mmCIF file of C-alpha atoms in Angstrom:
data_model
loop_
_atom_site.group_PDB
_atom_site.id
_atom_site.type_symbol
_atom_site.label_atom_id
_atom_site.label_comp_id
_atom_site.label_asym_id
_atom_site.label_seq_id
_atom_site.Cartn_x
_atom_site.Cartn_y
_atom_site.Cartn_z
ATOM 1 C CA UNK K 1 96.997 108.090 118.602
ATOM 2 C CA UNK K 2 94.977 110.488 116.492
ATOM 3 C CA UNK K 3 92.031 109.205 114.487
ATOM 4 C CA UNK K 4 90.161 111.276 111.913
ATOM 5 C CA UNK K 5 86.665 110.383 110.754
ATOM 6 C CA UNK K 6 85.153 112.150 107.735
ATOM 7 C CA UNK K 7 81.524 112.266 106.591
ATOM 8 C CA UNK K 8 79.858 111.907 104.206
ATOM 9 C CA UNK K 9 81.883 109.789 101.807
ATOM 10 C CA UNK K 10 79.906 111.139 98.832
ATOM 11 C CA UNK K 11 77.897 114.322 98.466
ATOM 12 C CA UNK K 12 75.866 115.500 95.496
ATOM 13 C CA UNK K 13 74.483 119.048 95.293
ATOM 14 C CA UNK K 14 72.924 121.303 92.702
ATOM 15 C CA UNK K 15 74.953 124.200 91.406
ATOM 16 C CA UNK K 16 74.463 127.197 93.652
ATOM 17 C CA UNK K 17 73.625 125.147 96.753
ATOM 18 C CA UNK K 18 75.870 124.861 99.791
ATOM 19 C CA UNK K 19 77.947 121.816 100.726
ATOM 20 C CA UNK K 20 79.129 120.831 104.196
ATOM 21 C CA UNK K 21 81.700 118.165 105.010
ATOM 22 C CA UNK K 22 82.384 117.176 108.612
ATOM 23 C CA UNK K 23 85.375 115.627 110.352
ATOM 24 C CA UNK K 24 85.961 114.483 113.893
ATOM 25 C CA UNK K 25 89.286 113.929 115.592
ATOM 26 C CA UNK K 26 90.282 112.121 118.757
ATOM 27 C CA UNK K 27 93.386 113.878 120.134
ATOM 28 C CA UNK K 28 92.420 116.955 122.139
ATOM 29 C CA UNK K 29 96.001 118.223 121.784
ATOM 30 C CA UNK K 30 95.678 118.567 118.003
ATOM 31 C CA UNK K 31 96.040 122.214 116.982
ATOM 32 C CA UNK K 32 96.036 122.418 113.197
ATOM 33 C CA UNK K 33 93.333 121.291 110.771
ATOM 34 C CA UNK K 34 93.827 121.619 107.018
ATOM 35 C CA UNK K 35 91.544 120.748 104.123
ATOM 36 C CA UNK K 36 92.864 119.458 100.805
ATOM 37 C CA UNK K 37 91.109 119.288 97.445
ATOM 38 C CA UNK K 38 91.965 116.634 94.882
ATOM 39 C CA UNK K 39 90.562 116.947 91.387
ATOM 40 C CA UNK K 40 90.278 113.801 89.308
ATOM 41 C CA UNK K 41 93.718 112.509 88.339
ATOM 42 C CA UNK K 42 95.494 115.392 90.063
ATOM 43 C CA UNK K 43 97.504 115.883 93.238
ATOM 44 C CA UNK K 44 95.922 117.016 96.538
ATOM 45 C CA UNK K 45 96.221 120.759 97.164
ATOM 46 C CA UNK K 46 95.628 122.772 100.326
ATOM 47 C CA UNK K 47 92.547 124.976 100.089
ATOM 48 C CA UNK K 48 92.124 126.231 103.646
ATOM 49 C CA UNK K 49 93.347 125.502 107.158
ATOM 50 C CA UNK K 50 92.556 126.545 110.701
ATOM 51 C CA UNK K 51 94.460 126.601 113.962
ATOM 52 C CA UNK K 52 92.950 125.682 117.293
ATOM 53 C CA UNK K 53 92.965 129.249 118.615
ATOM 54 C CA UNK K 54 90.445 130.271 115.944
ATOM 55 C CA UNK K 55 86.807 129.160 115.679
ATOM 56 C CA UNK K 56 86.174 130.036 112.042
ATOM 57 C CA UNK K 57 88.087 131.048 108.971
ATOM 58 C CA UNK K 58 86.735 132.168 105.595
ATOM 59 C CA UNK K 59 88.244 132.519 102.157
ATOM 60 C CA UNK K 60 85.743 133.689 99.559
ATOM 61 C CA UNK K 61 83.217 130.843 99.107
ATOM 62 C CA UNK K 62 84.890 128.392 101.461
ATOM 63 C CA UNK K 63 84.984 128.428 105.238
ATOM 64 C CA UNK K 64 86.128 126.112 107.982
ATOM 65 C CA UNK K 65 84.681 125.968 111.480
ATOM 66 C CA UNK K 66 86.231 124.312 114.512
ATOM 67 C CA UNK K 67 84.565 123.103 117.685
ATOM 68 C CA UNK K 68 87.339 122.104 120.075
ATOM 69 C CA UNK K 69 84.972 120.959 122.792
ATOM 70 C CA UNK K 70 83.235 118.500 120.501
ATOM 71 C CA UNK K 71 86.464 117.785 118.601
ATOM 72 C CA UNK K 72 85.045 118.321 115.173
ATOM 73 C CA UNK K 73 85.660 120.684 112.277
ATOM 74 C CA UNK K 74 83.736 121.304 109.091
ATOM 75 C CA UNK K 75 84.280 122.612 105.572
ATOM 76 C CA UNK K 76 81.549 124.820 104.147
ATOM 77 C CA UNK K 77 81.335 125.656 100.456
ATOM 78 C CA UNK K 78 78.711 128.202 99.444
ATOM 79 C CA UNK K 79 77.329 128.927 95.973
ATOM 80 C CA UNK K 80 78.842 125.703 94.650
ATOM 81 C CA UNK K 81 80.063 125.594 91.065
ATOM 82 C CA UNK K 82 80.850 122.620 88.795
ATOM 83 C CA UNK K 83 84.572 123.253 89.289
ATOM 84 C CA UNK K 84 84.107 122.511 92.988
ATOM 85 C CA UNK K 85 83.557 118.858 92.018
ATOM 86 C CA UNK K 86 86.475 116.943 93.546
ATOM 87 C CA UNK K 87 87.474 114.789 96.489
ATOM 88 C CA UNK K 88 88.020 116.737 99.694
ATOM 89 C CA UNK K 89 90.213 115.495 102.542
ATOM 90 C CA UNK K 90 90.398 116.771 106.081
ATOM 91 C CA UNK K 91 93.522 116.162 108.160
ATOM 92 C CA UNK K 92 94.907 116.531 111.671
ATOM 93 C CA UNK K 93 98.381 116.235 113.211
ATOM 94 C CA UNK K 94 99.523 112.845 114.479
ATOM 95 C CA UNK K 95 102.649 111.671 116.280
ATOM 96 C CA UNK K 96 104.669 108.873 114.783
ATOM 97 C CA UNK K 97 107.816 107.707 116.477
ATOM 98 C CA UNK K 98 109.557 110.688 117.983
ATOM 99 C CA UNK K 99 108.210 113.315 115.640
ATOM 100 C CA UNK K 100 105.083 115.376 116.041
ATOM 101 C CA UNK K 101 103.222 117.075 113.287
ATOM 102 C CA UNK K 102 102.742 114.510 110.553
ATOM 103 C CA UNK K 103 99.268 114.675 109.078
ATOM 104 C CA UNK K 104 96.671 111.919 109.227
ATOM 105 C CA UNK K 105 93.969 112.260 106.602
ATOM 106 C CA UNK K 106 90.298 111.414 106.590
ATOM 107 C CA UNK K 107 89.084 108.977 103.963
ATOM 108 C CA UNK K 108 87.766 111.722 101.724
ATOM 109 C CA UNK K 109 84.441 113.088 100.475
ATOM 110 C CA UNK K 110 83.618 112.973 96.783
ATOM 111 C CA UNK K 111 81.644 116.125 96.013
ATOM 112 C CA UNK K 112 79.658 116.286 92.787
ATOM 113 C CA UNK K 113 78.105 119.590 91.748
ATOM 114 C CA UNK K 114 75.391 119.166 89.137
ATOM 115 C CA UNK K 115 74.818 122.033 86.687
ATOM 116 C CA UNK U 1 110.353 126.229 89.875
ATOM 117 C CA UNK U 2 109.403 122.548 89.495
ATOM 118 C CA UNK U 3 108.151 121.993 93.083
ATOM 119 C CA UNK U 4 107.922 118.279 93.893
ATOM 120 C CA UNK U 5 108.836 115.922 91.054
ATOM 121 C CA UNK U 6 108.076 112.212 91.099
ATOM 122 C CA UNK U 7 109.230 109.527 88.679
ATOM 123 C CA UNK U 8 108.020 107.318 87.171
ATOM 124 C CA UNK U 9 104.375 108.328 86.734
ATOM 125 C CA UNK U 10 103.327 104.768 85.901
ATOM 126 C CA UNK U 11 104.946 101.421 86.634
ATOM 127 C CA UNK U 12 103.916 97.786 86.329
ATOM 128 C CA UNK U 13 105.812 95.212 88.371
ATOM 129 C CA UNK U 14 105.618 91.491 88.868
ATOM 130 C CA UNK U 15 105.340 90.069 92.359
ATOM 131 C CA UNK U 16 108.756 89.863 93.973
ATOM 132 C CA UNK U 17 110.416 92.532 91.822
ATOM 133 C CA UNK U 18 112.038 95.549 93.408
ATOM 134 C CA UNK U 19 111.954 99.158 92.343
ATOM 135 C CA UNK U 20 112.537 102.708 93.520
ATOM 136 C CA UNK U 21 110.133 105.608 93.247
ATOM 137 C CA UNK U 22 112.055 108.825 92.952
ATOM 138 C CA UNK U 23 111.078 112.108 94.591
ATOM 139 C CA UNK U 24 112.878 115.430 94.359
ATOM 140 C CA UNK U 25 111.945 118.916 95.541
ATOM 141 C CA UNK U 26 113.604 122.227 94.740
ATOM 142 C CA UNK U 27 112.006 124.344 97.490
ATOM 143 C CA UNK U 28 114.638 123.625 100.157
ATOM 144 C CA UNK U 29 111.985 121.982 102.320
ATOM 145 C CA UNK U 30 113.137 120.218 105.459
ATOM 146 C CA UNK U 31 110.203 117.835 105.672
ATOM 147 C CA UNK U 32 109.422 115.163 103.084
ATOM 148 C CA UNK U 33 107.033 112.250 103.189
ATOM 149 C CA UNK U 34 105.505 109.434 101.184
ATOM 150 C CA UNK U 35 101.788 108.626 101.168
ATOM 151 C CA UNK U 36 99.852 105.919 99.429
ATOM 152 C CA UNK U 37 96.309 106.454 98.206
ATOM 153 C CA UNK U 38 93.882 103.587 97.831
ATOM 154 C CA UNK U 39 90.166 103.854 96.922
ATOM 155 C CA UNK U 40 88.091 104.660 99.997
ATOM 156 C CA UNK U 41 91.164 104.769 102.250
ATOM 157 C CA UNK U 42 92.326 108.338 101.911
ATOM 158 C CA UNK U 43 96.020 109.128 102.125
ATOM 159 C CA UNK U 44 98.101 106.971 104.445
ATOM 160 C CA UNK U 45 101.602 107.941 105.562
ATOM 161 C CA UNK U 46 104.324 105.403 104.734
ATOM 162 C CA UNK U 47 107.581 107.079 105.803
ATOM 163 C CA UNK U 48 108.713 110.606 106.495
ATOM 164 C CA UNK U 49 111.883 112.623 106.988
ATOM 165 C CA UNK U 50 112.437 115.813 108.975
ATOM 166 C CA UNK U 51 115.820 116.485 107.401
ATOM 167 C CA UNK U 52 118.795 114.961 105.615
ATOM 168 C CA UNK U 53 119.934 111.792 107.344
ATOM 169 C CA UNK U 54 116.725 111.465 109.410
ATOM 170 C CA UNK U 55 113.871 109.139 108.485
ATOM 171 C CA UNK U 56 111.104 107.433 110.419
ATOM 172 C CA UNK U 57 108.081 105.219 109.940
ATOM 173 C CA UNK U 58 104.533 106.357 109.435
ATOM 174 C CA UNK U 59 101.248 104.497 109.528
ATOM 175 C CA UNK U 60 101.942 101.785 106.915
ATOM 176 C CA UNK U 61 105.735 101.298 106.592
ATOM 177 C CA UNK U 62 105.959 97.537 106.051
ATOM 178 C CA UNK U 63 107.478 96.550 102.699
ATOM 179 C CA UNK U 64 109.021 99.959 102.056
ATOM 180 C CA UNK U 65 112.408 101.528 102.728
ATOM 181 C CA UNK U 66 113.510 105.143 102.473
ATOM 182 C CA UNK U 67 116.681 107.177 102.780
ATOM 183 C CA UNK U 68 117.424 110.908 102.824
ATOM 184 C CA UNK U 69 121.020 111.601 101.847
ATOM 185 C CA UNK U 70 120.282 115.124 100.591
ATOM 186 C CA UNK U 71 117.682 117.774 101.366
ATOM 187 C CA UNK U 72 116.310 117.513 97.818
ATOM 188 C CA UNK U 73 115.790 113.766 97.357
ATOM 189 C CA UNK U 74 113.653 111.202 99.176
ATOM 190 C CA UNK U 75 113.408 107.894 97.267
ATOM 191 C CA UNK U 76 110.967 105.142 98.241
ATOM 192 C CA UNK U 77 112.122 101.554 97.729
ATOM 193 C CA UNK U 78 109.956 98.498 97.355
ATOM 194 C CA UNK U 79 112.193 95.548 98.150
ATOM 195 C CA UNK U 80 109.905 92.707 97.039
ATOM 196 C CA UNK U 81 106.698 93.977 95.470
ATOM 197 C CA UNK U 82 103.369 92.426 96.438
ATOM 198 C CA UNK U 83 99.904 92.888 94.875
ATOM 199 C CA UNK U 84 98.834 94.679 98.086
ATOM 200 C CA UNK U 85 101.258 97.457 97.151
ATOM 201 C CA UNK U 86 99.242 98.321 94.056
ATOM 202 C CA UNK U 87 98.383 101.942 94.728
ATOM 203 C CA UNK U 88 98.978 105.561 93.820
ATOM 204 C CA UNK U 89 101.985 106.947 95.668
ATOM 205 C CA UNK U 90 102.402 110.617 96.499
ATOM 206 C CA UNK U 91 105.540 112.304 97.689
ATOM 207 C CA UNK U 92 105.025 115.520 99.653
ATOM 208 C CA UNK U 93 107.211 118.177 101.217
ATOM 209 C CA UNK U 94 106.835 121.197 103.479
ATOM 210 C CA UNK U 95 108.983 123.775 105.235
ATOM 211 C CA UNK U 96 108.642 121.879 108.494
ATOM 212 C CA UNK U 97 106.191 119.662 110.289
ATOM 213 C CA UNK U 98 105.129 121.977 113.080
ATOM 214 C CA UNK U 99 102.692 124.829 113.129
ATOM 215 C CA UNK U 100 100.945 125.807 109.936
ATOM 216 C CA UNK U 101 102.619 123.631 107.362
ATOM 217 C CA UNK U 102 101.265 123.292 103.851
ATOM 218 C CA UNK U 103 102.103 119.995 102.207
ATOM 219 C CA UNK U 104 103.148 120.275 98.570
ATOM 220 C CA UNK U 105 102.425 117.057 96.714
ATOM 221 C CA UNK U 106 104.021 115.595 93.634
ATOM 222 C CA UNK U 107 101.845 114.458 90.724
ATOM 223 C CA UNK U 108 101.773 110.877 91.944
ATOM 224 C CA UNK U 109 103.115 107.536 90.755
ATOM 225 C CA UNK U 110 100.624 104.818 89.846
ATOM 226 C CA UNK U 111 102.055 101.388 90.638
ATOM 227 C CA UNK U 112 100.487 98.091 89.620
ATOM 228 C CA UNK U 113 101.873 94.823 90.983
ATOM 229 C CA UNK U 114 100.768 91.715 89.118
#
């Protein structure tokens, strides 16, 4: 079944620097890769996603890149701000039982942006 | 529009007690699921449902039961609580579980089993 590995587990950057979080997946048939942000004490929320027919997607200061050959995808945050401090999770589809499309999550990256 | 509502937000149980975590959504979503979140472990899928009357197991189903009698509700039952079930539980829903499917999470329920 699908396995998602996420690195690093913690990341500390200065305000204004860039941050990159990487995930690898094992199932070459996976076709959808979302990223969720979870602020302290809050619920996870989708911030960006990418489908396997696209190599890169941008939304203001965040972008996601996908390398299907290497089976890895990355989240890029530019010009980081203190409000970017949170835990970020990558995810990929996994099959359980007879149903496709459930999401398996990486273990998360705690990003700290220092003013 | 309340989205996904979970109750209770906090609960303390003794080992062996049973309880139900409630989850309701008002977005007419077909797909609902329960995840547990433990430090350093990310979000792990417990059970899911692709529609009323249909449920199935996820990654860590042991010790939990679910049912889906209506589109709106998806309760999670702990039959005999164990300390290993101390966790934060999130209910989530989406329009479906294929293609681009944003998961909408509830606020979470923090459960402590003594």
